[in-house]
Short mmCIF file of C-alpha atoms and ligand atoms in Angstrom, two decimals:
data_model
loop_
_atom_site.label_atom_id
_atom_site.label_comp_id
_atom_site.label_asym_id
_atom_site.label_seq_id
_atom_site.Cartn_x
_atom_site.Cartn_y
_atom_site.Cartn_z
CA MET A 1 52.19 -72.74 -20.91
CA ALA A 2 48.73 -72.98 -19.10
CA ILE A 3 46.48 -71.38 -21.12
CA GLY A 4 43.43 -70.04 -18.87
CA SER A 5 39.61 -70.62 -19.30
CA VAL A 6 37.31 -69.85 -22.30
CA VAL A 7 33.93 -69.39 -23.12
CA ALA A 8 32.78 -70.35 -26.81
CA LEU A 9 29.63 -69.15 -27.80
CA ALA A 10 28.11 -71.56 -30.33
CA GLY A 11 25.57 -72.91 -32.67
CA GLY A 12 25.30 -76.15 -34.58
CA VAL A 13 27.93 -77.44 -37.02
CA GLY A 14 30.70 -74.69 -37.05
CA GLY A 15 30.08 -73.97 -33.47
CA ALA A 16 30.70 -77.72 -32.33
CA LYS A 17 33.71 -78.22 -34.81
CA LEU A 18 35.66 -75.13 -33.35
CA THR A 19 34.71 -76.02 -29.79
CA LYS A 20 35.99 -79.54 -30.85
CA GLY A 21 39.34 -77.64 -31.83
CA LEU A 22 39.29 -75.86 -28.60
CA ALA A 23 38.89 -78.88 -26.51
CA GLU A 24 42.07 -80.37 -27.95
CA VAL A 25 44.22 -77.04 -27.20
CA LEU A 26 42.86 -76.64 -23.60
CA GLU A 27 42.59 -78.25 -20.89
CA SER A 28 39.15 -79.80 -20.66
CA ASP A 29 38.07 -78.04 -17.55
CA LYS A 30 38.90 -74.91 -19.04
CA LEU A 31 36.67 -74.64 -21.67
CA THR A 32 32.81 -73.87 -21.38
CA VAL A 33 30.47 -73.81 -24.30
CA VAL A 34 27.32 -71.78 -24.39
CA VAL A 35 24.92 -73.02 -26.88
CA ASN A 36 22.09 -71.73 -28.73
CA THR A 37 18.56 -73.07 -27.96
CA ALA A 38 16.39 -70.95 -29.80
CA ASP A 39 16.26 -73.75 -32.27
CA ASP A 40 15.19 -76.10 -30.17
CA PHE A 41 11.26 -77.36 -30.63
CA GLU A 42 8.68 -79.76 -29.51
CA HIS A 43 8.19 -82.62 -32.34
CA LEU A 44 6.08 -85.82 -32.06
CA GLY A 45 5.80 -84.86 -27.83
CA LEU A 46 9.70 -84.78 -27.80
CA TYR A 47 11.75 -82.35 -26.73
CA ILE A 48 14.51 -81.74 -29.22
CA CYS A 49 17.55 -79.43 -28.84
CA PRO A 50 19.39 -79.75 -32.15
CA ASP A 51 22.33 -77.66 -31.41
CA LEU A 52 22.86 -78.49 -27.77
CA ASP A 53 22.89 -82.21 -29.13
CA THR A 54 25.42 -81.36 -32.21
CA VAL A 55 28.07 -79.83 -29.92
CA MET A 56 27.46 -82.73 -27.19
CA TYR A 57 27.91 -85.44 -30.00
CA THR A 58 30.65 -83.64 -31.55
CA LEU A 59 32.85 -83.38 -28.18
CA CYS A 60 32.13 -87.12 -27.47
CA ASP A 61 33.36 -88.21 -30.94
CA LEU A 62 29.61 -89.48 -31.49
CA ASN A 63 28.60 -87.39 -34.37
CA ASN A 64 27.39 -87.94 -38.12
CA VAL A 65 29.68 -86.32 -40.22
CA GLU A 66 27.75 -87.06 -43.34
CA THR A 67 24.50 -85.14 -41.93
CA GLY A 68 26.26 -82.74 -39.62
CA TRP A 69 23.49 -83.41 -37.09
CA GLY A 70 22.32 -86.81 -35.54
CA ILE A 71 24.45 -89.89 -34.07
CA LYS A 72 27.25 -91.65 -36.41
CA SER A 73 26.14 -95.12 -37.84
CA GLU A 74 22.53 -94.32 -37.08
CA SER A 75 19.94 -97.04 -37.75
CA TRP A 76 16.28 -95.33 -38.97
CA ASN A 77 13.88 -98.30 -38.02
CA PHE A 78 11.65 -95.75 -35.96
CA LEU A 79 11.38 -93.46 -38.83
CA GLU A 80 10.79 -96.14 -41.29
CA ALA A 81 8.03 -97.52 -38.98
CA LEU A 82 6.71 -94.10 -38.46
CA ARG A 83 6.31 -93.43 -42.23
CA GLU A 84 4.70 -96.80 -43.00
CA ILE A 85 2.03 -95.89 -40.35
CA GLY A 86 1.33 -91.98 -41.69
CA GLY A 87 3.38 -90.72 -39.29
CA GLU A 88 5.12 -87.08 -39.54
CA THR A 89 8.85 -87.75 -40.91
CA TRP A 90 9.84 -84.36 -42.41
CA PHE A 91 12.24 -84.23 -39.39
CA SER A 92 14.55 -87.54 -39.33
CA LEU A 93 15.30 -88.92 -35.82
CA GLY A 94 17.37 -91.80 -36.04
CA ASP A 95 17.13 -94.66 -33.68
CA ARG A 96 20.00 -93.86 -31.04
CA ASP A 97 19.34 -90.30 -31.74
CA LEU A 98 15.87 -90.77 -30.30
CA ALA A 99 16.88 -92.18 -27.25
CA THR A 100 18.43 -88.55 -26.47
CA HIS A 101 14.98 -86.94 -27.03
CA ILE A 102 13.12 -89.70 -25.09
CA HIS A 103 14.82 -89.59 -22.09
CA ARG A 104 15.48 -85.60 -21.91
CA THR A 105 11.52 -85.42 -22.78
CA TYR A 106 11.00 -87.59 -19.52
CA ARG A 107 13.26 -85.99 -17.39
CA MET A 108 11.87 -82.20 -18.53
CA ASN A 109 8.58 -83.49 -17.78
CA ALA A 110 9.74 -84.47 -14.13
CA LYS A 111 11.02 -80.97 -13.84
CA ASP A 112 14.55 -81.48 -14.25
CA LYS A 113 16.24 -78.57 -15.81
CA LEU A 114 17.80 -78.77 -19.18
CA SER A 115 21.07 -77.61 -17.99
CA ASP A 116 21.49 -80.42 -15.53
CA ILE A 117 20.09 -83.28 -17.93
CA THR A 118 22.60 -81.68 -20.28
CA ALA A 119 25.61 -82.07 -18.09
CA ASP A 120 24.58 -85.78 -17.14
CA PHE A 121 24.13 -86.65 -20.69
CA CYS A 122 27.66 -85.40 -21.50
CA ALA A 123 28.93 -87.09 -18.16
CA ILE A 124 27.57 -90.49 -19.44
CA MET A 125 28.43 -89.80 -23.01
CA GLY A 126 31.96 -88.91 -22.58
CA THR A 127 33.25 -85.22 -22.20
CA ASP A 128 34.35 -83.10 -19.56
CA VAL A 129 33.71 -79.79 -21.67
CA ARG A 130 31.01 -78.01 -19.49
CA ILE A 131 28.31 -77.72 -22.24
CA LEU A 132 25.68 -75.32 -20.94
CA PRO A 133 22.52 -74.34 -22.91
CA MET A 134 22.00 -70.22 -23.05
CA THR A 135 19.12 -70.27 -20.73
CA ASP A 136 16.89 -73.09 -19.11
CA ASP A 137 13.93 -71.02 -20.23
CA PRO A 138 12.17 -71.68 -23.79
CA VAL A 139 12.94 -69.64 -26.67
CA ARG A 140 11.83 -70.21 -29.75
CA THR A 141 13.14 -68.87 -33.19
CA MET A 142 10.28 -67.71 -35.45
CA VAL A 143 11.52 -66.48 -39.09
CA ASP A 144 9.52 -63.86 -40.68
CA THR A 145 9.39 -64.74 -44.43
CA GLU A 146 7.34 -63.38 -47.51
CA GLU A 147 5.11 -66.66 -46.82
CA GLY A 148 4.59 -65.35 -43.26
CA ARG A 149 5.87 -66.46 -39.66
CA ILE A 150 7.43 -69.88 -39.61
CA PRO A 151 8.39 -71.84 -36.53
CA PHE A 152 12.67 -72.04 -37.02
CA GLN A 153 12.60 -75.87 -37.73
CA GLU A 154 9.78 -75.79 -40.25
CA TYR A 155 11.46 -72.87 -42.07
CA PHE A 156 14.92 -75.01 -42.00
CA VAL A 157 14.29 -78.62 -42.33
CA ARG A 158 10.33 -78.90 -43.62
CA LEU A 159 10.62 -75.98 -46.27
CA GLY A 160 14.59 -76.17 -46.76
CA CYS A 161 15.18 -72.44 -46.03
CA SER A 162 13.21 -71.61 -49.01
CA PRO A 163 10.70 -68.85 -48.13
CA LYS A 164 12.24 -65.34 -48.48
CA VAL A 165 13.41 -64.02 -45.00
CA LEU A 166 12.08 -60.85 -43.76
CA GLY A 167 13.52 -60.78 -39.75
CA PHE A 168 13.73 -63.08 -36.97
CA GLU A 169 11.77 -63.14 -33.74
CA PHE A 170 13.21 -64.86 -30.45
CA GLU A 171 10.00 -66.00 -28.44
CA GLY A 172 10.73 -65.87 -25.11
CA ILE A 173 13.77 -64.10 -25.13
CA GLN A 174 12.57 -61.13 -22.83
CA THR A 175 11.67 -63.45 -19.78
CA ALA A 176 14.57 -65.88 -20.74
CA VAL A 177 17.28 -65.89 -17.98
CA PHE A 178 20.79 -66.33 -18.94
CA ASN A 179 22.16 -69.45 -17.77
CA PRO A 180 23.88 -68.72 -14.18
CA LEU A 181 26.44 -70.82 -14.86
CA ALA A 182 27.59 -69.20 -18.19
CA SER A 183 27.29 -65.85 -16.65
CA LYS A 184 29.81 -67.39 -13.71
CA SER A 185 32.36 -68.86 -16.57
CA LEU A 186 32.36 -65.45 -18.04
CA LYS A 187 33.62 -64.15 -14.27
CA ALA A 188 36.43 -66.11 -14.14
CA GLN A 189 39.64 -64.60 -12.76
CA ASP A 190 41.78 -66.67 -15.40
CA LEU A 191 39.24 -65.97 -18.44
CA ALA A 192 41.68 -66.07 -21.43
CA ALA A 193 38.80 -65.21 -24.25
CA VAL A 194 35.37 -65.40 -25.28
CA ILE A 195 35.10 -66.85 -28.79
CA ILE A 196 31.83 -66.36 -30.94
CA CYS A 197 32.41 -69.51 -33.11
CA PRO A 198 31.72 -69.57 -36.97
CA SER A 199 28.01 -69.92 -36.44
CA ASN A 200 25.16 -68.29 -38.41
CA PRO A 201 25.21 -65.17 -36.86
CA TYR A 202 21.43 -64.09 -37.34
CA VAL A 203 20.10 -67.53 -35.54
CA SER A 204 22.74 -69.16 -33.78
CA ILE A 205 24.36 -66.24 -32.21
CA ALA A 206 21.99 -63.71 -32.14
CA PRO A 207 19.33 -65.24 -29.77
CA ILE A 208 22.64 -65.84 -27.03
CA LEU A 209 23.68 -62.31 -27.62
CA SER A 210 19.61 -61.14 -27.19
CA LEU A 211 19.44 -62.60 -23.66
CA ALA A 212 19.37 -59.56 -21.01
CA GLY A 213 22.31 -58.52 -19.53
CA ILE A 214 24.74 -60.81 -21.87
CA ARG A 215 26.04 -57.93 -23.94
CA ASP A 216 26.75 -55.65 -20.74
CA GLN A 217 28.25 -58.42 -19.36
CA LEU A 218 30.47 -59.17 -22.33
CA ARG A 219 31.52 -54.97 -22.70
CA GLY A 220 32.73 -55.27 -19.21
CA ILE A 221 35.25 -57.98 -19.20
CA ALA A 222 38.73 -57.60 -19.83
CA ALA A 223 39.71 -60.73 -21.51
CA PRO A 224 39.52 -60.30 -25.64
CA ILE A 225 36.57 -61.59 -27.14
CA ILE A 226 37.05 -62.59 -30.93
CA ALA A 227 34.62 -63.70 -33.37
CA VAL A 228 35.43 -66.31 -36.18
CA SER A 229 33.68 -65.67 -39.52
CA PRO A 230 31.15 -67.97 -40.83
CA ILE A 231 31.40 -66.29 -44.30
CA VAL A 232 34.29 -67.51 -46.46
CA ASP A 233 34.51 -65.96 -50.16
CA GLY A 234 30.88 -64.58 -49.79
CA GLN A 235 29.56 -68.18 -49.10
CA ALA A 236 28.40 -69.59 -45.68
CA ILE A 237 30.71 -72.60 -44.76
CA LYS A 238 27.61 -74.76 -44.07
CA GLY A 239 23.81 -73.61 -44.04
CA PRO A 240 21.50 -70.64 -44.78
CA ALA A 241 23.71 -67.73 -43.55
CA ALA A 242 24.47 -66.35 -47.01
CA LYS A 243 21.36 -66.57 -48.22
CA MET A 244 19.58 -64.91 -44.91
CA MET A 245 22.62 -62.23 -45.61
CA ARG A 246 21.17 -61.43 -49.20
CA GLU A 247 17.44 -61.45 -48.20
CA LEU A 248 18.11 -58.96 -45.29
CA GLY A 249 19.81 -56.52 -47.60
CA TYR A 250 23.68 -57.12 -46.46
CA THR A 251 26.62 -58.40 -48.93
CA PRO A 252 27.74 -62.00 -48.05
CA SER A 253 30.97 -61.19 -46.63
CA ALA A 254 33.32 -61.48 -43.44
CA VAL A 255 33.22 -57.64 -43.36
CA SER A 256 29.31 -58.06 -43.18
CA VAL A 257 29.56 -60.48 -40.03
CA ALA A 258 32.39 -58.05 -38.25
CA GLN A 259 29.73 -55.16 -38.69
CA GLU A 260 27.30 -57.25 -36.43
CA TYR A 261 29.76 -57.83 -33.97
CA LYS A 262 31.74 -54.86 -33.74
CA ASP A 263 30.43 -53.36 -30.60
CA ILE A 264 31.35 -56.47 -28.55
CA THR A 265 34.24 -57.75 -29.98
CA ASP A 266 38.42 -57.07 -29.97
CA GLY A 267 39.33 -59.34 -32.54
CA PHE A 268 37.58 -60.83 -35.56
CA VAL A 269 39.22 -64.09 -38.00
CA ILE A 270 38.81 -64.20 -41.26
CA ASP A 271 39.79 -67.18 -43.79
CA SER A 272 42.97 -66.86 -46.07
CA LYS A 273 40.59 -66.62 -48.98
CA ASP A 274 38.96 -63.23 -47.59
CA ALA A 275 42.74 -61.78 -46.70
CA ALA A 276 42.11 -58.71 -49.13
CA ASP A 277 38.87 -57.99 -46.50
CA ALA A 278 41.45 -57.80 -43.57
CA GLY A 279 41.74 -53.83 -44.11
CA LYS A 280 38.15 -53.04 -43.84
CA ILE A 281 37.51 -55.04 -40.77
CA GLU A 282 40.54 -53.34 -39.20
CA ASP A 283 38.83 -49.56 -40.26
CA ILE A 284 35.66 -50.74 -37.96
CA GLY A 285 38.22 -50.76 -34.99
CA GLN A 286 38.81 -54.83 -34.87
CA ARG A 287 42.42 -56.67 -34.68
CA VAL A 288 42.30 -59.09 -37.29
CA LEU A 289 43.48 -62.61 -37.76
CA VAL A 290 43.90 -64.24 -41.50
CA THR A 291 44.22 -67.95 -41.17
CA ASP A 292 42.62 -71.45 -42.69
CA THR A 293 39.17 -71.54 -40.74
CA ILE A 294 37.52 -74.37 -42.72
CA MET A 295 37.67 -77.23 -40.60
CA THR A 296 37.94 -80.23 -42.73
CA SER A 297 40.13 -82.16 -40.11
CA LEU A 298 40.88 -82.32 -36.52
CA LYS A 299 44.18 -80.94 -37.57
CA VAL A 300 42.41 -77.96 -38.80
CA LYS A 301 40.26 -77.49 -36.17
CA LYS A 302 43.17 -78.04 -33.83
CA SER A 303 45.34 -75.34 -35.40
CA LEU A 304 42.81 -72.95 -36.03
CA ALA A 305 41.92 -73.08 -32.17
CA ASP A 306 45.60 -72.72 -31.52
CA ASN A 307 45.89 -69.59 -33.65
CA ILE A 308 42.92 -68.08 -32.06
CA MET A 309 44.44 -68.47 -28.52
CA ASP A 310 47.59 -66.91 -29.80
CA PHE A 311 45.64 -64.04 -31.26
CA ALA A 312 43.73 -63.61 -28.02
CA ASN A 313 47.16 -63.28 -26.06
CA GLU A 314 48.56 -61.14 -28.70
CA ILE A 315 45.18 -59.00 -28.39
CA LYS A 316 45.70 -58.96 -24.15
CA VAL A 317 49.39 -58.14 -24.23
CA GLY A 318 48.81 -55.13 -26.86
CA ASP A 319 46.13 -53.96 -24.13
CA ASN A 320 48.45 -53.86 -21.35
N1 FO1 B 401 18.22 -81.04 -40.43
C1 FO1 B 401 18.18 -81.36 -41.43
O1 FO1 B 401 18.26 -80.91 -42.30
N2 FO1 B 401 17.45 -82.26 -41.59
C2 FO1 B 401 16.77 -83.27 -40.45
O2 FO1 B 401 16.00 -84.29 -40.90
C3 FO1 B 401 17.41 -83.03 -39.46
C4 FO1 B 401 16.95 -83.55 -37.89
C5 FO1 B 401 17.64 -83.50 -37.19
C6 FO1 B 401 17.47 -84.34 -35.99
C7 FO1 B 401 17.91 -84.14 -34.58
C8 FO1 B 401 18.83 -83.21 -34.71
O3 FO1 B 401 19.39 -82.84 -33.53
C9 FO1 B 401 19.30 -82.21 -35.70
C10 FO1 B 401 18.55 -82.32 -36.91
N3 FO1 B 401 18.67 -81.72 -37.71
C11 FO1 B 401 18.03 -82.21 -39.56
C12 FO1 B 401 19.80 -80.40 -37.71
C13 FO1 B 401 19.01 -79.25 -37.33
O4 FO1 B 401 17.73 -79.08 -37.12
C14 FO1 B 401 19.60 -77.96 -37.72
O5 FO1 B 401 20.69 -77.96 -38.59
C15 FO1 B 401 19.77 -76.80 -36.94
O6 FO1 B 401 18.67 -76.62 -36.11
C16 FO1 B 401 20.34 -75.79 -37.36
O7 FO1 B 401 21.33 -75.16 -36.58
#
């Protein structure tokens, strides 16, 4: 049976893994991935888009599974040479990955749009999945901490997420325009589901949902909107989401994540380890799917994607 089209909202690793599974179960022209760009930053004069690159490398089978970012079988000659001459090396740029940043920067300086550059990279590196930056305008996450306001990558990489978080500001979000191609994908006649990937709700998904108009557009669509919890058994599958939740005064749990999304979602996917939380999530008006969500192999990614599509279909049938 042909499944309709799907729009996935994604951050880095969790988003990349689930979109890999979705790409396996959907026809490639049916999947659009809208990626957070608020992690982007300028470093050593280069325009770096960590989440876009993680999704792109993963869908092109070029990703480095050990680090979760960058390119597989990478060499580090540039970084080593930079260290020797006293350059800034807190952000590790591999030799092959560097080519992506240099070429992107060159094209951005020539006034090409990030969406067009990303589309060209995807075609060359080998994926038909449509990977869209959430916006072509600059948005930058600033982390308000007990040590002051810190740009996201400095907080995340240089400081290893150690300062206590008080809140987040997405600089540029007020004037940034939601990618028109993403908006168009949400209007597709055959839209079968919108999937919020198991990415960090505060720094990966919140910037996308903070763009002007997107929440209203999501509330107006008939297709089910389904979020997948990035928190399993009180822990983030990867990254600082659980630490951030505690510091912001929330209990790190799938229930807390469901609360974040409940005004736009119809369904919520939790891991089998959190089965006991299903009732609490139903109580806040969500349909719940309990399944294995820890994507340790392509097989699990694919079966999670299959289960989510069946769940979307059930929600849709139930609505009629
Ligand atoms: N994350 C790290 O923890 N350390 C790094 O040195 C690092 C380098 C890096 C280079 C390119 C790239 O695309 C991503 C990179 N990341 C690195 C990951 C990235 O900064 C974060 O994982 C995301 O921004 C959070 O989603």
